[in-house]
XYZ file of C-alpha atoms in Angstrom:
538
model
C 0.000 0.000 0.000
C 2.731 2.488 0.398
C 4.383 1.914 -3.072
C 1.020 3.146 -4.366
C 0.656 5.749 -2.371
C 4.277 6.680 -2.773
C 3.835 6.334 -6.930
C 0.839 9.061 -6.659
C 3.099 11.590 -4.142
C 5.542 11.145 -6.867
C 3.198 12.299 -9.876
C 2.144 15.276 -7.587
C 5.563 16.333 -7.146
C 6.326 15.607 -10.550
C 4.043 18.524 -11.543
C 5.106 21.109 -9.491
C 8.740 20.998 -9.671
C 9.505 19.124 -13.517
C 6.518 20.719 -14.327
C 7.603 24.226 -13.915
C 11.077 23.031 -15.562
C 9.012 22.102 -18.875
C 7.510 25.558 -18.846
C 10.739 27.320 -18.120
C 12.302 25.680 -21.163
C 9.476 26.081 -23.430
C 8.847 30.152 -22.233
C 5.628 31.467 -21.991
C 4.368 34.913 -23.060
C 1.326 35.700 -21.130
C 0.681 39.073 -23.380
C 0.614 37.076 -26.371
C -2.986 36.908 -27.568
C -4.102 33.164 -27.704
C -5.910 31.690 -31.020
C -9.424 31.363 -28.506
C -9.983 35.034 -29.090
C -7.372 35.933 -32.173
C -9.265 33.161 -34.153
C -12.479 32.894 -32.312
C -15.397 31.423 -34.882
C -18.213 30.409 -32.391
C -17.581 26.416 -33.421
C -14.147 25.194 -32.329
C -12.383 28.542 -31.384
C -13.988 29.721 -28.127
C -12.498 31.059 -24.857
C -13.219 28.847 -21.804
C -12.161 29.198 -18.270
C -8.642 27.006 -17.579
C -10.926 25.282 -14.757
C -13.533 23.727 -17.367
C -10.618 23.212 -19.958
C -8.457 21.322 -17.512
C -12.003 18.844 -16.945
C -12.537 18.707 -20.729
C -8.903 17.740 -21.874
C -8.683 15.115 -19.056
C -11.789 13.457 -19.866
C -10.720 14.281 -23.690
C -7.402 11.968 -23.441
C -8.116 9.596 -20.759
C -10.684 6.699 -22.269
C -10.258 3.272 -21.312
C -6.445 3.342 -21.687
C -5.674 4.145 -18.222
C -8.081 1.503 -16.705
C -7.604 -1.715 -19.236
C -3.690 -1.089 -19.936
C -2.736 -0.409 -16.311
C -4.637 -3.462 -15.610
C -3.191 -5.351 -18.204
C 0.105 -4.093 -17.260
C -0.380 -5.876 -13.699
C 0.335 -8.989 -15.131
C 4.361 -7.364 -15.098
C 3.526 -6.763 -11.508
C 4.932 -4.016 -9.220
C 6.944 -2.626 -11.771
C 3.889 -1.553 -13.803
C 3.589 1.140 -11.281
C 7.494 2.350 -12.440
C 6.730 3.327 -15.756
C 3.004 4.656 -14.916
C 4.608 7.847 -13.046
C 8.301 8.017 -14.687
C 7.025 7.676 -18.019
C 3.778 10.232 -17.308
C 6.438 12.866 -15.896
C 9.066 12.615 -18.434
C 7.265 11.876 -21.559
C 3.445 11.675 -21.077
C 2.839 14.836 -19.639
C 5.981 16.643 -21.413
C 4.384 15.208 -24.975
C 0.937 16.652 -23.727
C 2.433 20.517 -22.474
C 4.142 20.699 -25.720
C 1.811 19.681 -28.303
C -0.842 21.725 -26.401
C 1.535 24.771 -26.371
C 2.586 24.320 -29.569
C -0.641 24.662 -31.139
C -1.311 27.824 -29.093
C 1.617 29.282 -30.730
C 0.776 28.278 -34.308
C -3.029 29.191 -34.469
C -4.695 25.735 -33.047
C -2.528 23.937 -35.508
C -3.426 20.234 -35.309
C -0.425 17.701 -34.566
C 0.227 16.813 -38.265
C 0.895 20.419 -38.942
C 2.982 21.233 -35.936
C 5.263 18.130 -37.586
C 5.030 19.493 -40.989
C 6.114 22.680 -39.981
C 9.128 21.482 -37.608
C 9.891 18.103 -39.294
C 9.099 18.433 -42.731
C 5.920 18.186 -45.275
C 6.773 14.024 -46.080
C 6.484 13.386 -42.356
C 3.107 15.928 -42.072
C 1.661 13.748 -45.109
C 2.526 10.679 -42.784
C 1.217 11.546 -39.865
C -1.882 13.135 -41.315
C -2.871 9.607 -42.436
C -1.910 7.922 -39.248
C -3.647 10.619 -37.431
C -7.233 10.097 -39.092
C -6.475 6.161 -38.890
C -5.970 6.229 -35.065
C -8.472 8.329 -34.386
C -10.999 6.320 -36.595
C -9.348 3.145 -34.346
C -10.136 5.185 -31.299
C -13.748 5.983 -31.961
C -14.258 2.514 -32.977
C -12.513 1.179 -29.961
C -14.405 3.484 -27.269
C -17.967 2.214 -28.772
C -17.493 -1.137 -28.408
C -15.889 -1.041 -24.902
C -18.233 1.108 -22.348
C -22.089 -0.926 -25.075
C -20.418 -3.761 -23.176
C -20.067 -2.325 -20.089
C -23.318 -0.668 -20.013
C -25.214 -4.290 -21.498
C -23.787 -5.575 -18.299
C -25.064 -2.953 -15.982
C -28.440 -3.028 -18.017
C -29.050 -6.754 -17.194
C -27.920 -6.269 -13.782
C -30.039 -3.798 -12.888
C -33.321 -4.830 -14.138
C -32.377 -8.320 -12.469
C -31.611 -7.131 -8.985
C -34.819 -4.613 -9.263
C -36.691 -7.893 -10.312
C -35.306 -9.674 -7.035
C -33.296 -11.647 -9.182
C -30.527 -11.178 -7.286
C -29.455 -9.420 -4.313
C -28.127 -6.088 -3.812
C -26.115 -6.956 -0.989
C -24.216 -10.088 -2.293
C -21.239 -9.435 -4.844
C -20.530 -12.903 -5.368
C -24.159 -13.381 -6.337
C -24.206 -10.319 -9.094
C -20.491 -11.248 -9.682
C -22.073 -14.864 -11.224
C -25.699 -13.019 -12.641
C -23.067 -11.130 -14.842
C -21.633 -14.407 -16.213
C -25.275 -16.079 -16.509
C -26.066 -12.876 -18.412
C -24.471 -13.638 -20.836
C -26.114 -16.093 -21.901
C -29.550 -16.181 -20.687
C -30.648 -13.142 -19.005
C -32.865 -10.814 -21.199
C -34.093 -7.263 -20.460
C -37.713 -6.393 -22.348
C -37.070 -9.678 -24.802
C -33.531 -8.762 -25.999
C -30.435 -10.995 -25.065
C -26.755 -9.219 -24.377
C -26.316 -9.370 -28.034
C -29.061 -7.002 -28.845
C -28.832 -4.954 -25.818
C -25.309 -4.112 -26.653
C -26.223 -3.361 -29.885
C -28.495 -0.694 -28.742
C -26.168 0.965 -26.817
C -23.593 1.092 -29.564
C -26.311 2.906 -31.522
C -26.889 4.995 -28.584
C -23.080 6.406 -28.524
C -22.896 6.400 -32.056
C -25.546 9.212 -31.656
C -24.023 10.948 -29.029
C -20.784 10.738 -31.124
C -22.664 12.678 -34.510
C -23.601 15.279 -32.249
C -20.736 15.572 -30.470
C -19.060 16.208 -33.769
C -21.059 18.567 -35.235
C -22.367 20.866 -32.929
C -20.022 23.836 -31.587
C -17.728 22.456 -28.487
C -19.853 24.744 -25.965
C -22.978 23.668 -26.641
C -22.475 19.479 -25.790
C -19.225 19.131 -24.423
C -18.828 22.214 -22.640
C -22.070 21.609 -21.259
C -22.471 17.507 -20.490
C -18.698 17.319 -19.100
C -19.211 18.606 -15.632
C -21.406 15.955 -15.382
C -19.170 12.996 -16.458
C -16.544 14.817 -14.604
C -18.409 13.945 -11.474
C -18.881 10.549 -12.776
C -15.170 10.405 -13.077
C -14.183 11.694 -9.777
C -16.492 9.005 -8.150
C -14.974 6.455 -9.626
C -11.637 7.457 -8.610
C -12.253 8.370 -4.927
C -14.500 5.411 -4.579
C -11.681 2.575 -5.639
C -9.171 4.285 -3.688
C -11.625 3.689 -0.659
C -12.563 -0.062 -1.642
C -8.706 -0.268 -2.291
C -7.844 1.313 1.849
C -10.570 -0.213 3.296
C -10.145 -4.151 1.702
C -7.103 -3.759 2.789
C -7.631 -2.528 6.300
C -10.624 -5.196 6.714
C -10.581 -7.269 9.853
C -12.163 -9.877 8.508
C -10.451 -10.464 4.342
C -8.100 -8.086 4.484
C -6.615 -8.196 0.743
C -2.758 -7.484 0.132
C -1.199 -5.284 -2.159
C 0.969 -6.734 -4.540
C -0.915 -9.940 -3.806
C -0.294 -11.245 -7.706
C 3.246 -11.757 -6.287
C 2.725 -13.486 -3.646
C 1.661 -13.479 -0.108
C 4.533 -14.302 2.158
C 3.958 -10.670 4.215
C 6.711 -9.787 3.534
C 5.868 -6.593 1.688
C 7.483 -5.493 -1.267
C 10.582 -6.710 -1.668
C 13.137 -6.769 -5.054
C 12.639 -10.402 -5.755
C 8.950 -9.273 -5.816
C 9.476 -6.729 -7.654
C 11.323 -8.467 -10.636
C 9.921 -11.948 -10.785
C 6.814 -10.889 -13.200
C 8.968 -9.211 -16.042
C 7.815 -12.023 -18.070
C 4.348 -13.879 -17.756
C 4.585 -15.560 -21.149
C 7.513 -16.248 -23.701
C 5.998 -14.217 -26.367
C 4.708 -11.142 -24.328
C 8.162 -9.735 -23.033
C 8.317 -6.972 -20.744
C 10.251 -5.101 -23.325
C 9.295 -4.044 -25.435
C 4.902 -4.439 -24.832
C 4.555 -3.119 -21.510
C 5.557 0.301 -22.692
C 2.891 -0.484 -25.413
C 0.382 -2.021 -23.211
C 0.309 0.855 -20.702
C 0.115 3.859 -23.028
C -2.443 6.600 -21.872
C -1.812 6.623 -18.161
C 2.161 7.114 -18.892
C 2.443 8.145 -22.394
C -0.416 8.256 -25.761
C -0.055 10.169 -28.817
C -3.731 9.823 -28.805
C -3.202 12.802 -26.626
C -1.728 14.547 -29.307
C -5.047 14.686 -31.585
C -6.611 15.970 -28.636
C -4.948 18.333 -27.247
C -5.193 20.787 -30.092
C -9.266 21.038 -29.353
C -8.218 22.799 -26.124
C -5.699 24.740 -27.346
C -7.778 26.457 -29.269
C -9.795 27.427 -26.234
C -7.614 28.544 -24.084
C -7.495 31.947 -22.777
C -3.462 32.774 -21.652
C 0.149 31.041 -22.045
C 0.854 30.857 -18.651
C -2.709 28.134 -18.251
C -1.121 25.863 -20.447
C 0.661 23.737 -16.953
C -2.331 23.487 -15.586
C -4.449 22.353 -18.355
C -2.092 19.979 -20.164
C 0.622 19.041 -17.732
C -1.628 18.281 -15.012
C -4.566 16.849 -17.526
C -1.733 14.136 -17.970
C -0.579 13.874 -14.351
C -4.330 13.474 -13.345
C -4.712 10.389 -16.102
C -1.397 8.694 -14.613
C -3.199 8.664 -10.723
C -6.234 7.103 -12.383
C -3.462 4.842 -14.234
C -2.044 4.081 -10.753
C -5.469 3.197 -9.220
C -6.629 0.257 -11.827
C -3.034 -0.814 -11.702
C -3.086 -1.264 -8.056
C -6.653 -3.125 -8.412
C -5.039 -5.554 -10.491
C -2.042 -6.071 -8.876
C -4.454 -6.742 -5.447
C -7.677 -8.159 -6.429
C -7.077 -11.442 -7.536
C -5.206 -13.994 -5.817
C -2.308 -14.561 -8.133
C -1.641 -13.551 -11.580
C -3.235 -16.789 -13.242
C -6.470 -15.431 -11.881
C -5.992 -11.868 -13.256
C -5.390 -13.326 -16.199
C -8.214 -16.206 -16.231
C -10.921 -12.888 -15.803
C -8.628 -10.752 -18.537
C -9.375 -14.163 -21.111
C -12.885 -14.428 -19.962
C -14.034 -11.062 -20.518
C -11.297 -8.453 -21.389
C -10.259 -6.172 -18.831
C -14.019 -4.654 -18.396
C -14.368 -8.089 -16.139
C -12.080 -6.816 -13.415
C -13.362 -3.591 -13.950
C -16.727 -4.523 -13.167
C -15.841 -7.397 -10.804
C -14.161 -5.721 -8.738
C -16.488 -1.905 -8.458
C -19.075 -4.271 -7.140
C -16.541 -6.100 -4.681
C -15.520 -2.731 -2.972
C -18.246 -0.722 -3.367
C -21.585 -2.720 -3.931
C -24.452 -2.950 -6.405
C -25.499 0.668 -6.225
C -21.639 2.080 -5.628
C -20.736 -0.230 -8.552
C -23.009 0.986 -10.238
C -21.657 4.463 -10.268
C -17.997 3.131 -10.676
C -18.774 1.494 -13.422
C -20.473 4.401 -15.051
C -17.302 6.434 -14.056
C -15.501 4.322 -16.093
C -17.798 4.369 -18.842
C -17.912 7.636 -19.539
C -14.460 7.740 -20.135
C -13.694 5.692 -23.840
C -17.073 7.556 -24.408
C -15.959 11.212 -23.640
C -12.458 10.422 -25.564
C -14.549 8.475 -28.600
C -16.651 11.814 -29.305
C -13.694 14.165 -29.192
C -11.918 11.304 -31.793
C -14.140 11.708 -34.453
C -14.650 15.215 -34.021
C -10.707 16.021 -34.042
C -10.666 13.458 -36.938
C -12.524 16.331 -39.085
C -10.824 18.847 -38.474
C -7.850 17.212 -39.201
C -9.279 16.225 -42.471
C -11.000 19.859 -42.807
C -7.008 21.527 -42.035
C -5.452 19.197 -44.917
C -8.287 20.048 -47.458
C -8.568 23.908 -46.300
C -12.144 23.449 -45.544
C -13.731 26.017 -43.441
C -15.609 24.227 -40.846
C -18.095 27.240 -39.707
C -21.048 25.980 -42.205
C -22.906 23.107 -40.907
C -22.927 21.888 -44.604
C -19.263 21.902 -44.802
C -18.887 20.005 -41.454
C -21.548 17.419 -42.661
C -19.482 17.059 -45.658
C -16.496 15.813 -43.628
C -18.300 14.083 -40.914
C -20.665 11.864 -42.857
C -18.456 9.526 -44.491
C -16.164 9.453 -41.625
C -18.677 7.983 -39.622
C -19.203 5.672 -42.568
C -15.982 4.158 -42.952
C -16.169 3.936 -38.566
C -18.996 1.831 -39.162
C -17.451 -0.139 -41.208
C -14.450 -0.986 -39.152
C -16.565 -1.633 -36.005
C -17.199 -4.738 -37.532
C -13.497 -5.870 -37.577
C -12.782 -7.725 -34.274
C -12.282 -6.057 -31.302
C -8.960 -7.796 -30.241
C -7.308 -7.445 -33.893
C -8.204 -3.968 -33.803
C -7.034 -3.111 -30.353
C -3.082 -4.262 -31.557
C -3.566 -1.719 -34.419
C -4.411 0.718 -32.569
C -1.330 0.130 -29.743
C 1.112 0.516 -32.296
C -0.163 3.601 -34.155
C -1.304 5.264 -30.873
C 2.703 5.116 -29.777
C 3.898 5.763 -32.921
C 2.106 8.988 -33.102
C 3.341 9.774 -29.358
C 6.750 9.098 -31.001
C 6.729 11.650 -33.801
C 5.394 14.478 -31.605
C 7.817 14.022 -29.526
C 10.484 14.295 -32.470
C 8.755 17.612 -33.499
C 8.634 19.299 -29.582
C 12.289 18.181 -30.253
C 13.056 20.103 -33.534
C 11.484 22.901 -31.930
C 13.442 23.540 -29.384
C 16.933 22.280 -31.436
C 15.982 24.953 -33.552
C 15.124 27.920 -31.431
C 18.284 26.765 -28.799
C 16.036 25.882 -25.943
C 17.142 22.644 -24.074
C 15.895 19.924 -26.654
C 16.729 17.134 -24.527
C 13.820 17.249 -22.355
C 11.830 15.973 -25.655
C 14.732 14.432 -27.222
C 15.356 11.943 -24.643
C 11.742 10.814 -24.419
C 11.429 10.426 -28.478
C 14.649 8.040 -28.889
C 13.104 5.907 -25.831
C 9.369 5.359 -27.596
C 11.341 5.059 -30.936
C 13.219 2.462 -29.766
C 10.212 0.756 -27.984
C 7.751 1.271 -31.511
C 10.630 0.194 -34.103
C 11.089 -3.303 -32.069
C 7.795 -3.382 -31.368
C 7.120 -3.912 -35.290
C 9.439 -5.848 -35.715
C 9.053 -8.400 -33.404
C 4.838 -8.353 -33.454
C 2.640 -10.354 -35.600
C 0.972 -7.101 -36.713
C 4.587 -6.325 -38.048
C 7.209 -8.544 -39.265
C 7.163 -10.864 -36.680
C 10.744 -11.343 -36.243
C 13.517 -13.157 -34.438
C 12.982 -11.440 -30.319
C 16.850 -10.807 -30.332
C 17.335 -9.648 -34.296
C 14.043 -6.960 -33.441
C 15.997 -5.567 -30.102
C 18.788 -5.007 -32.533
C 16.597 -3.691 -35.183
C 14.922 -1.063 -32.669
C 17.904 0.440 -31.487
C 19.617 0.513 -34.940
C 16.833 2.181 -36.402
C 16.767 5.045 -33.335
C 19.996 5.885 -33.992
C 19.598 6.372 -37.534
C 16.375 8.701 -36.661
C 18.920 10.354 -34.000
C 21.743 10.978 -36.730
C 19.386 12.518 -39.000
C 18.114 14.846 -36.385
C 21.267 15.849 -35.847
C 22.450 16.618 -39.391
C 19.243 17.490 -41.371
C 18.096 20.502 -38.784
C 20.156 23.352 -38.240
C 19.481 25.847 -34.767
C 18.194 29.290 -36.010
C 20.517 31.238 -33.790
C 18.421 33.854 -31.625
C 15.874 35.093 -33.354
C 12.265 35.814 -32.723
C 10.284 32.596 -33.100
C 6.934 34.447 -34.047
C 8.540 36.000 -36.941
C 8.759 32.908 -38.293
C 7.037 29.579 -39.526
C 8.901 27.052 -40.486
C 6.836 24.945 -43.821
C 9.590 22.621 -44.731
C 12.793 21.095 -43.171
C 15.484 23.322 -42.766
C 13.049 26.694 -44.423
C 11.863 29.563 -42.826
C 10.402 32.791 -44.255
C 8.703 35.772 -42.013
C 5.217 35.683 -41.400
């Protein structure tokens, strides 16, 4: 228990002390007027206060990423927790401040135009597709996992309000949920059909959430899911503390380890780097815990609140601590499965029988009851959901930025968003599993690039690079054997693709090096850079 609370006092110090070094580095003009009000259109460019911007962003970035891969990532056991808060301090949250500032400097410039303009137009045209393909994955992704959740909490409910089951026995819903499956049926429709409902439900939600200005849905609905979200967190952090403290069945941390009371020891802390010859710690659990240490989902986000933010000097708050907020919810799902189940076969057992929304949902109603479930669960829901809506809708701008289509008309936005929801029909119907690997590897890839471009940035303008450079060769390194070695990939030789991944970062290091060329001091908003190694004066 005191490695996890010591893992969340080390995120909170993270942000006010490396924190303010990121801003130092990057420096801030407070008089500079921000793209919310130099740009403002009434659609996507609108002043909000930092407050509601911080809640938006956080519920923007953080879908189910920080709950299934942190829980996934217990299977590596303690260590998990390691690269939850040193990656979201040194990368996550660095990637997040910079793209978000970045975009702020450069008009709410999406992420494949902040890498056009630092890394070069072949790499913009690159990341422009991967962009829209992510996000498309994303969307996709974050429909399918909270219709399951809520089919589950559908046929609970209308069975324990039935007397089906009983409130007060967890074990006894814990099994309904299984049985529901299968034979439970709310109004005539099986699990099947009910999740097929709610799919069309947030597909709904999503079309609106798209179209409409950002004020009038999001800015508006995600107070609500906010407080959704801070349930959820507050209440597993007390079914965590008080399971633990429990005369009775006290549970241990670290329990997937073992139980020899010994508390955490080294032995315990390195016997889990591998569960399985072909899932080695490096390089998938730096793939397999992405958003609650490091996502360049994040960077198609963060642009949205860029462009509503009202001063420089908010741009800490909102993006640096947006992340450092996502890696304590990271550090609270990890910590459920590292203590939850008896051993790591048994994490794993509930993982193959019903994907990480088993121990979500398992384990809300263990420490918190039906009706506290309940809310947990819909905590967690709202989270894919509130990051699949801001997906599509950053997917058309992105599209609307590369085609120069002005996105004030609702004609012009229907133009864009109707086929995009289209083809995200269509690839709803891929499987789930198949499409969740995709999206791993082009979520980190992304990460990976924006961190190359926060690096040519400051390489350029003769800030201290390294702060971004650093980060980028590590998630190059981890995405280039990643490919190699993965069945999505090239599926490789485990030894040849370690090789492979570092040769391949040093290559991208040596170009870096000799391809960009510092500016010498100069004024950075008198220029714009379009191409690699060209400037000209606004």
């Amino acid at each position: 228990m005191l490695w996890f609370l010591f893992c969340i006092a080390l995120l909170i110090l993270g942000y006010f002390t490396y924190g303010k070094v990121v801003e130092r580095v990057f420096v801030i003009n407070p008089k500079k007027a921000t793209p919310a009000y130099a740009m403002q259109d009434g659609v996507d460019y609108i002043p909000m206060s930092k407050t509601k911007i911080w809640l938006i962003q956080l519920l923007n970035i953080a879908g189910t990423g920080p709950i299934f891969g942190p829980i996934l990532g217990a299977l590596y056991g303690p260590v998990a927790m390691l690269w939850i808060v040193l990656g979201c301090i040194f990368a996550g949250a660095v990637h997040d401040y910079f793209c978000g500032m970045l975009s702020v400097r450069n008009g709410g410039a999406s992420m494949p135009n902040l890498a056009g303009r630092y890394l070069g137009r072949p790499v913009k045209y690159f990341i422009n597709l991967l962009a829209v393909v992510l996000l498309l994955l994303v969307g996709v992704v974050f429909v399918a996992s909270p219709a399951a959740l809520l089919s589950t909490l559908t046929i609970d409910a209308f069975s324990a309000s039935s007397g089906a089951i009983s409130l007060n026995n967890a074990e006894e819903i814990a099994q309904a949920s299984v049985q529901a499956a299968t034979e439970l049926t709310v109004w005539g429709m099986d699990k099947p059909t009910i999740i097929a409902v709610w799919t069309a439900i947030i597909f709904a939600y999503y079309i609106l959430a798209t179209l409409l200005p950002i004020d009038k849905i999001i800015g508006r609905i995600y107070p609500l899911f906010g407080a959704l979200l801070l349930f959820m967190s507050v209440g597993m952090v007390y079914g965590l503390v008080s399971s633990h403290l429990s005369v009775t069945d006290p549970i241990e941390f670290f329990r997937t380890v073992n139980t020899d009371g010994q508390g955490l020891t080294w032995e315990k802390f390195t016997q889990n780097f591998q569960v399985k010859d072909n899932v080695p710690i490096w390089p998938l659990l730096f793939l397999t815990i992405s958003c609650g240490a490091l996502s360049g989902f994040h960077a198609t986000q963060t642009p949205l609140m860029a462009r509503c933010a009202e001063n420089e000097k908010e741009g800490r708050f909102i993006f640096y601590g947006a992340m450092i907020a996502e890696g304590v919810i990271a550090l609270i799902w990890c910590a459920v499965g590292l203590s939850f189940y008896e051993n790591p076969q048994a994490l794993q057992n509930a993982i193959d029988a019903g994907s990480p929304s088993k121990v979500v949902y398992d384990s809300s109603i263990h420490f918190l009851g039906f009706v506290g479930g309940l809310f947990a669960v819909l905590g967690v829901v709202v989270l894919p959901i509130t990051s699949g809506d801001t997906a599509f809708r950053a997917a058309r701008l992105i599209i609307a930025e590369f085609f120069k289509i002005n996105q004030s008309s609702l004609i012009k936005r229907l133009v864009i968003a109707v086929p995009l929801f289209a083809v995200g029909f269509i690839v709803s119907k891929i499987d789930f599993s198949i499409l969740w690997r995709y999206f791993t590897w082009a979520n980190q890839t992304t990460a990976m690039v924006m961190l190359w471009t926060a690096a040519a940035y400051l390489y350029r303008y003769n800030k201290f690079h390294w702060i971004c450079s650093i980060p980028a060769w590590f998630i190059s390194t981890v995405c280039f054997t990643y490919l190699a070695y993965n069945k999505i990939g090239f599926g490789l030789d485990y030894q040849l693709s370690v090789y492979i991944g570092f040769g391949l970062t040093l290559l991208c290091i040596g170009l870096f090096f000799t391809k960009l060329k510092p500016l010498g001091k100069i004024d950075e908003d008198a220029y714009v850079d379009d191409t690699l190694g060209s400037h000209h004066r606004m």
